[in-house]
mmCIF file of N, CA and C in Angstrom:
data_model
loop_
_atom_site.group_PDB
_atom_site.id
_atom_site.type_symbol
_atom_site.label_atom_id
_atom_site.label_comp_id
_atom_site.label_asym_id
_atom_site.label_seq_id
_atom_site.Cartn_x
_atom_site.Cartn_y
_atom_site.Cartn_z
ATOM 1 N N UNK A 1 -294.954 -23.698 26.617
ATOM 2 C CA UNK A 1 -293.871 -24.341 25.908
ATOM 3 C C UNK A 1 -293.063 -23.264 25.193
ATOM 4 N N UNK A 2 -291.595 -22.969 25.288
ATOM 5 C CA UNK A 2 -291.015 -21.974 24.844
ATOM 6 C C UNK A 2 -290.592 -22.761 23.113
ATOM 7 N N UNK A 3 -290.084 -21.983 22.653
ATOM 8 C CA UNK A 3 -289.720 -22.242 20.841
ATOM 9 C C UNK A 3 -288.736 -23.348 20.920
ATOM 10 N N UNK A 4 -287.973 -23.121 21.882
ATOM 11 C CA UNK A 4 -286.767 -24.105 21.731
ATOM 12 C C UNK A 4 -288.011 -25.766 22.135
ATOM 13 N N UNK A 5 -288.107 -25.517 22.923
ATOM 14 C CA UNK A 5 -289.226 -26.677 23.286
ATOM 15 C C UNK A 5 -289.839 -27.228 21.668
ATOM 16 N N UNK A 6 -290.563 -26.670 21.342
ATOM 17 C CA UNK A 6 -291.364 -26.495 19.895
ATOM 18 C C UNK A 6 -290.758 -27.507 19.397
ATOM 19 N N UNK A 7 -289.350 -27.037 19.228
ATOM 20 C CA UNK A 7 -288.259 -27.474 17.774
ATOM 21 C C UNK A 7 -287.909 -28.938 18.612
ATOM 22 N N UNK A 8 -287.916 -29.200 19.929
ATOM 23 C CA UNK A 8 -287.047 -30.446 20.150
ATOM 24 C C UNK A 8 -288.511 -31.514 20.106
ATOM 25 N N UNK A 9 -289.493 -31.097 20.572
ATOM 26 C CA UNK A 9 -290.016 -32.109 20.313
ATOM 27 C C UNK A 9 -290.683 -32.624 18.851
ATOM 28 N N UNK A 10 -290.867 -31.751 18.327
ATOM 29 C CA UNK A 10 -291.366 -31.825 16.954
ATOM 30 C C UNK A 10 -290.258 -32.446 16.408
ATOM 31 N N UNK A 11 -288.889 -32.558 16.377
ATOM 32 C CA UNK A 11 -287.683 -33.249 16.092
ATOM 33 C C UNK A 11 -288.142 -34.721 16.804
ATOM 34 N N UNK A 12 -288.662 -35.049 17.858
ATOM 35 C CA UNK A 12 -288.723 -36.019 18.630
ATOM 36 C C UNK A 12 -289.473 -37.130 18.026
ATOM 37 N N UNK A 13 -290.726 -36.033 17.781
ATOM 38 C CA UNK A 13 -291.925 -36.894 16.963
ATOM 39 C C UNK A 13 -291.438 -37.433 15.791
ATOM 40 N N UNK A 14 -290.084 -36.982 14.781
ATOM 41 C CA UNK A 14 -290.294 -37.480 13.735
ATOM 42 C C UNK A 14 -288.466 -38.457 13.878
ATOM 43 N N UNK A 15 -288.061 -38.972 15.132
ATOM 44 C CA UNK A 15 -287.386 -39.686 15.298
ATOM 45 C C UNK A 15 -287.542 -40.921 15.983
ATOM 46 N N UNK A 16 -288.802 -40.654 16.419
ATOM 47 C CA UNK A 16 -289.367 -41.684 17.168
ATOM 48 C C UNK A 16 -289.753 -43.229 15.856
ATOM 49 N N UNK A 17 -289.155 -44.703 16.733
ATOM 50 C CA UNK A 17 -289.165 -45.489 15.545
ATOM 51 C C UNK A 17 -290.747 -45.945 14.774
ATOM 52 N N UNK A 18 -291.118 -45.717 13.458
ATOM 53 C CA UNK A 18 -291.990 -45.960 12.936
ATOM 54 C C UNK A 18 -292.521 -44.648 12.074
ATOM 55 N N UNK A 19 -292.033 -43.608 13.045
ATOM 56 C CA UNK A 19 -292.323 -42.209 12.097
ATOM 57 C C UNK A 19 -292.330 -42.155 10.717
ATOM 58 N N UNK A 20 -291.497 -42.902 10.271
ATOM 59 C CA UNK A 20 -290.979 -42.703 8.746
ATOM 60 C C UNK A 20 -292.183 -43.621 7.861
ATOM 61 N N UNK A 21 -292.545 -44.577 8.309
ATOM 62 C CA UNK A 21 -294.034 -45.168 7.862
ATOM 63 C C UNK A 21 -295.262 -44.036 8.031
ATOM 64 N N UNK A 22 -295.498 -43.368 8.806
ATOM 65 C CA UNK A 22 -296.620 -42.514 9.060
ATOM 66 C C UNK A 22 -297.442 -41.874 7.765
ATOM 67 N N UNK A 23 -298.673 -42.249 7.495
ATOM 68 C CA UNK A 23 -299.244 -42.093 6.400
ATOM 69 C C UNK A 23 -299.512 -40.232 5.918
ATOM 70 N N UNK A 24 -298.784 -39.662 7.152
ATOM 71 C CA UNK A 24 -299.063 -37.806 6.897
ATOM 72 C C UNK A 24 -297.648 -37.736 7.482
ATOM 73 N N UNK A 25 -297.534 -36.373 7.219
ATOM 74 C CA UNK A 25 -296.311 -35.431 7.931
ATOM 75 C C UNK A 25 -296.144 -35.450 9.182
ATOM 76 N N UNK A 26 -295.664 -35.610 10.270
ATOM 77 C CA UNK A 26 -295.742 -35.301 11.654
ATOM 78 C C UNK A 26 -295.096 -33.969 11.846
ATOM 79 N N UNK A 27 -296.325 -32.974 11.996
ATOM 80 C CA UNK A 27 -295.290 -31.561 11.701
ATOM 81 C C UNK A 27 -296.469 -30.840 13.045
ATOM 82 N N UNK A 28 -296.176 -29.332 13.002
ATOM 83 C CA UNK A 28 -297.371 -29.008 14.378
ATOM 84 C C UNK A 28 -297.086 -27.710 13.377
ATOM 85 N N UNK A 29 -297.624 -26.466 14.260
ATOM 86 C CA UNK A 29 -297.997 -24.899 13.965
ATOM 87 C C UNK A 29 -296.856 -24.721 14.233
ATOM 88 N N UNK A 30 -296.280 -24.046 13.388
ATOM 89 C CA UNK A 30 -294.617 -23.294 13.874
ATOM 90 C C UNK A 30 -294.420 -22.161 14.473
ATOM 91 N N UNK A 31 -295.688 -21.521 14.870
ATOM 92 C CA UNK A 31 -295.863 -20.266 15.312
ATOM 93 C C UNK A 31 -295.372 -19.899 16.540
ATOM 94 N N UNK A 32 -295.907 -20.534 17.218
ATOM 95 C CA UNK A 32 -294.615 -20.253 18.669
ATOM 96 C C UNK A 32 -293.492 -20.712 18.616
ATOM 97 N N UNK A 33 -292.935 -21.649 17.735
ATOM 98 C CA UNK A 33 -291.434 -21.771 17.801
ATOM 99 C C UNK A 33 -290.614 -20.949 16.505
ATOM 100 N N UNK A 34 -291.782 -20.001 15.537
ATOM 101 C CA UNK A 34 -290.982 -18.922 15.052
ATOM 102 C C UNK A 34 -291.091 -17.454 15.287
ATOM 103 N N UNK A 35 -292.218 -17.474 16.225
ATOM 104 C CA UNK A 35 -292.336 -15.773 16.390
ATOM 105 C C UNK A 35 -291.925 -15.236 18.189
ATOM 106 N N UNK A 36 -292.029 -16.274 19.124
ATOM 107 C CA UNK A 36 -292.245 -15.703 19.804
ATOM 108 C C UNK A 36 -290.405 -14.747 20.308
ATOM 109 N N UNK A 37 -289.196 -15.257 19.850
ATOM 110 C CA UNK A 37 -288.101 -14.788 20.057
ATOM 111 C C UNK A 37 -287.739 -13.223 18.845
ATOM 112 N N UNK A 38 -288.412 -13.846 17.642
ATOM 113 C CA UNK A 38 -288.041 -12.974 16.972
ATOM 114 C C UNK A 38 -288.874 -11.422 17.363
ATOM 115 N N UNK A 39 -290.211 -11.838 17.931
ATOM 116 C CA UNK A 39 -290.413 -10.551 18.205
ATOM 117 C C UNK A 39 -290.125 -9.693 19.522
ATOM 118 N N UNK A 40 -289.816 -10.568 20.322
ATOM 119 C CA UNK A 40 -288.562 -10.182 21.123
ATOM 120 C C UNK A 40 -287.585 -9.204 20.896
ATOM 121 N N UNK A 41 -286.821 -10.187 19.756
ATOM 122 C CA UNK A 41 -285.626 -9.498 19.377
ATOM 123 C C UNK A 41 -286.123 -7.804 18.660
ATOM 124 N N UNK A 42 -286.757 -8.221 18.172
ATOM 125 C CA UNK A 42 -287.382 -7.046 17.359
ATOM 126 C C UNK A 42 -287.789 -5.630 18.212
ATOM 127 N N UNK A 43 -288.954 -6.171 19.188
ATOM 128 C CA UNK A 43 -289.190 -5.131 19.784
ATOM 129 C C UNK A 43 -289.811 -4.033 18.940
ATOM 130 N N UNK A 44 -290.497 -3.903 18.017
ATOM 131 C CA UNK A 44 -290.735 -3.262 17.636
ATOM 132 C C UNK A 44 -289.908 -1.823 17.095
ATOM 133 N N UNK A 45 -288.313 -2.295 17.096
ATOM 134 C CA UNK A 45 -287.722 -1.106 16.616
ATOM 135 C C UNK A 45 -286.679 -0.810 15.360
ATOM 136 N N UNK A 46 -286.785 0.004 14.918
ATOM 137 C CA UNK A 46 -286.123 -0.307 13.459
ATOM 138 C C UNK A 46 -284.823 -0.898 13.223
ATOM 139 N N UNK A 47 -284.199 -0.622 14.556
ATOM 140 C CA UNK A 47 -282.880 -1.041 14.770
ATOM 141 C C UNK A 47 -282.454 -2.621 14.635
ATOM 142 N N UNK A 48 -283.086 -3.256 15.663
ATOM 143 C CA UNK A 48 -283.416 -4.149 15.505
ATOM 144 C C UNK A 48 -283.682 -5.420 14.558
ATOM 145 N N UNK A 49 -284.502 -5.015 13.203
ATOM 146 C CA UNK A 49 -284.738 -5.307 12.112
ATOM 147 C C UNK A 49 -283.893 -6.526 11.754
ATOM 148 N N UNK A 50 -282.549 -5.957 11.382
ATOM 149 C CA UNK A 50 -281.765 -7.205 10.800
ATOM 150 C C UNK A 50 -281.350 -8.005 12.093
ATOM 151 N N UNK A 51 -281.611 -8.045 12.948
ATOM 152 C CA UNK A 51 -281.006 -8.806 13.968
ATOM 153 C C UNK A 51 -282.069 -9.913 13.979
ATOM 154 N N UNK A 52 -283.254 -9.482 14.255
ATOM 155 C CA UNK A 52 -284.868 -10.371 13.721
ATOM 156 C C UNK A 52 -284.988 -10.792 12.707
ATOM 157 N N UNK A 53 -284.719 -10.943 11.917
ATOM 158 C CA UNK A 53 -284.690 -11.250 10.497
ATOM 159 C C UNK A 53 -283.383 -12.614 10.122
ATOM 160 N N UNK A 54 -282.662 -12.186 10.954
ATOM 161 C CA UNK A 54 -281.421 -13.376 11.096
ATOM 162 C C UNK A 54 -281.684 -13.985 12.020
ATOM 163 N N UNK A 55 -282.402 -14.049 12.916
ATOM 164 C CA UNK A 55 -283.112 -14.887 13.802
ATOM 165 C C UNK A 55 -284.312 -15.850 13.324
ATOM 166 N N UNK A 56 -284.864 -14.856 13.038
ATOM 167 C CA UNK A 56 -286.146 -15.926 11.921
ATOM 168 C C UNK A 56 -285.489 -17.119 10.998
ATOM 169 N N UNK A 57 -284.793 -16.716 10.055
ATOM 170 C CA UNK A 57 -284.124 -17.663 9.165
ATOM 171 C C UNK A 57 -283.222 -18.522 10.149
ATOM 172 N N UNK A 58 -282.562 -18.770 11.118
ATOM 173 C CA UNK A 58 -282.220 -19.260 11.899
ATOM 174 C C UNK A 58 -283.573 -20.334 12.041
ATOM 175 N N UNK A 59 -284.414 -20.247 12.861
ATOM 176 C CA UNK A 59 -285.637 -20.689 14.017
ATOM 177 C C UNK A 59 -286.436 -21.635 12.282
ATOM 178 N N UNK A 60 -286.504 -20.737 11.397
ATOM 179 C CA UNK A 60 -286.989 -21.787 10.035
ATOM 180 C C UNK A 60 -286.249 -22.841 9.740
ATOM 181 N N UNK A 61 -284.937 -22.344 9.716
ATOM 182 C CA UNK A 61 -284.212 -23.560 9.282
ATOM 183 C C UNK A 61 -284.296 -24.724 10.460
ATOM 184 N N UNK A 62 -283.776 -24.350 11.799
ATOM 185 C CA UNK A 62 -284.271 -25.543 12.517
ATOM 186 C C UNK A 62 -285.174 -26.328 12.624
ATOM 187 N N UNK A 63 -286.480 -25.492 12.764
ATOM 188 C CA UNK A 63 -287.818 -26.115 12.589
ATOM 189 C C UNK A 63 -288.151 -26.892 11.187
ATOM 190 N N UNK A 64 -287.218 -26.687 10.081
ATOM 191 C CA UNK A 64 -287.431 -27.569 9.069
ATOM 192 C C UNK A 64 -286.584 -28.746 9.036
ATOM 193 N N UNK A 65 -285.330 -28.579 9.810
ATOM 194 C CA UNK A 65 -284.703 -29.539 9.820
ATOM 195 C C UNK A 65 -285.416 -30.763 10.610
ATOM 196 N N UNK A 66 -286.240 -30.082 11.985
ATOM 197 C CA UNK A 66 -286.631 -30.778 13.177
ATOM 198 C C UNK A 66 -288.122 -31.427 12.711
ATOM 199 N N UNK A 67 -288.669 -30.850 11.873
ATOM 200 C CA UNK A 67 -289.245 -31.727 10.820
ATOM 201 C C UNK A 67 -289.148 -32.820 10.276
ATOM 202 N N UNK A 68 -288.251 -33.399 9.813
ATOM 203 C CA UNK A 68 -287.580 -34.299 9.316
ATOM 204 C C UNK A 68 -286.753 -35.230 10.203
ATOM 205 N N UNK A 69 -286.837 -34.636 11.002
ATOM 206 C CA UNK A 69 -286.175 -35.445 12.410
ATOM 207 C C UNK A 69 -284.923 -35.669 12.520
ATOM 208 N N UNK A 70 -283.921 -34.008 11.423
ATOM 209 C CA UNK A 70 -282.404 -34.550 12.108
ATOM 210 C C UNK A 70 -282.263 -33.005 12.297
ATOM 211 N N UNK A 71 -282.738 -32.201 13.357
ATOM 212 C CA UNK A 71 -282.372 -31.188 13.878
ATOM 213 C C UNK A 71 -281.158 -31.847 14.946
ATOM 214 N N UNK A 72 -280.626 -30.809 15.237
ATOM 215 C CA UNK A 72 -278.971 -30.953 15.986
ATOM 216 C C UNK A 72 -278.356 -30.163 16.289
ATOM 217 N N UNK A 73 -277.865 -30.406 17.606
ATOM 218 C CA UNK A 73 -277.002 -28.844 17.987
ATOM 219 C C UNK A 73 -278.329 -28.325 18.888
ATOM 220 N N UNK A 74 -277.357 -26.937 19.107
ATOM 221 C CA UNK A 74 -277.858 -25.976 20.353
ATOM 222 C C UNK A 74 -279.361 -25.169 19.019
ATOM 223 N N UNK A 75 -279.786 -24.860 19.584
ATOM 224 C CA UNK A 75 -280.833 -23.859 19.471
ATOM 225 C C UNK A 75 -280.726 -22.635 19.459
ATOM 226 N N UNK A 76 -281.425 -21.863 17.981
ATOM 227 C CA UNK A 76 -280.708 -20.542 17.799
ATOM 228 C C UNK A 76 -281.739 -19.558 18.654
ATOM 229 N N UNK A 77 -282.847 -19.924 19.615
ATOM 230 C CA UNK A 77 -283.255 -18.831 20.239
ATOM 231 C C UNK A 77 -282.723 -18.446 21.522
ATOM 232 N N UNK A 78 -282.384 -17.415 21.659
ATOM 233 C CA UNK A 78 -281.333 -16.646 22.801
ATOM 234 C C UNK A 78 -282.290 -16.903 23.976
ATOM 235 N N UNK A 79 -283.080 -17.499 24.263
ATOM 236 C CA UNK A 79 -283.873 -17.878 25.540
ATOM 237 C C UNK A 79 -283.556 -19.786 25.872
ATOM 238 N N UNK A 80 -282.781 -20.199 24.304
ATOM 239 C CA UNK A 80 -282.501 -21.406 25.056
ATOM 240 C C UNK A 80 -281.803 -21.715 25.289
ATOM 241 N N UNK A 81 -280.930 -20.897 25.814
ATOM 242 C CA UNK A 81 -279.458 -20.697 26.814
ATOM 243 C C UNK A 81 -279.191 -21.002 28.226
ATOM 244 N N UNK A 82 -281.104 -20.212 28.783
ATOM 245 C CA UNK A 82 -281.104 -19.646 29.812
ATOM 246 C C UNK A 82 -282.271 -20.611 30.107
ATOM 247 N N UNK A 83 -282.919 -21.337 29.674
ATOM 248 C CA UNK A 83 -284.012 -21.931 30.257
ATOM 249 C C UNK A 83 -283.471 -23.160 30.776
ATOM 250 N N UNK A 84 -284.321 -23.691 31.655
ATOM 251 C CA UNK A 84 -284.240 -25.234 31.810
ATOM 252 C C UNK A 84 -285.554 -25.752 31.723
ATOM 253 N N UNK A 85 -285.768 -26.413 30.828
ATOM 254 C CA UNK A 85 -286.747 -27.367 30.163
ATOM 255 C C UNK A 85 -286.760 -28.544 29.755
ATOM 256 N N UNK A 86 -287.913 -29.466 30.116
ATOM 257 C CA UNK A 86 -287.617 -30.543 29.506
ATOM 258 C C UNK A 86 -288.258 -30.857 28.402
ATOM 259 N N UNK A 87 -287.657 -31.562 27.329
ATOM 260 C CA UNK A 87 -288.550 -31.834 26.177
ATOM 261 C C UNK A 87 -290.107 -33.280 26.639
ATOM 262 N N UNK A 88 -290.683 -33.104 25.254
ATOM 263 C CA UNK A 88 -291.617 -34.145 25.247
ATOM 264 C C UNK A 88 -291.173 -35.460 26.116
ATOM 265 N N UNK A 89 -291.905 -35.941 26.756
ATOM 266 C CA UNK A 89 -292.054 -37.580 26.983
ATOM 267 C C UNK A 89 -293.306 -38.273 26.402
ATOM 268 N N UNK A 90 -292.678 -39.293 25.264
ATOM 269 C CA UNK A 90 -293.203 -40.402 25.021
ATOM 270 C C UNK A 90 -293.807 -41.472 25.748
ATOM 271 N N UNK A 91 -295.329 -41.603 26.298
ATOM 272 C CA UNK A 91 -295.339 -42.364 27.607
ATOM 273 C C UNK A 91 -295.959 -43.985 26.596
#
């Protein structure tokens, strides 16, 4: 599951009708939908740095929005441009 994936369904889960009754958070590990682009971007090089760093705060803010279940819009990881994926199905 790539990050952009991460963020749409975790958005999914908490738009789906009844969510808002749910006696806990409907939230998951944010870890692959906040590290795996930024360290990408990063690469391990100093240069880099602020470009990763504005990416991260990007990928947080979505994932907190998508939390709450009104993430929207395109996706700030530069791999979800280029992918074709489908999100979660609710069966």
């Amino acid at each position: 599951m790539s990050d952009a994936e991460a963020t749409e369904n975790l958005n999914l889960l908490n738009t789906i009708e009844g969510s808002e009754r749910a006696p806990w958070s409907l939230t998951f590990s944010y870890g692959r939908a906040l590290q795996i682009a930024v360290l990408k971007t990063w690469a391990g090089k100093p240069e880099n740095k602020e470009k990763a760093q504005t990416l991260l705060t990007a990928l947080a803010k979505a994932n907190s929005q998508a939390q709450l279940g009104k993430f929207e819009g395109e996706h700030p990881s530069p791999e979800a441009k280029t992918r074709n994926w489908q999100p979660l199905r609710l069966v």
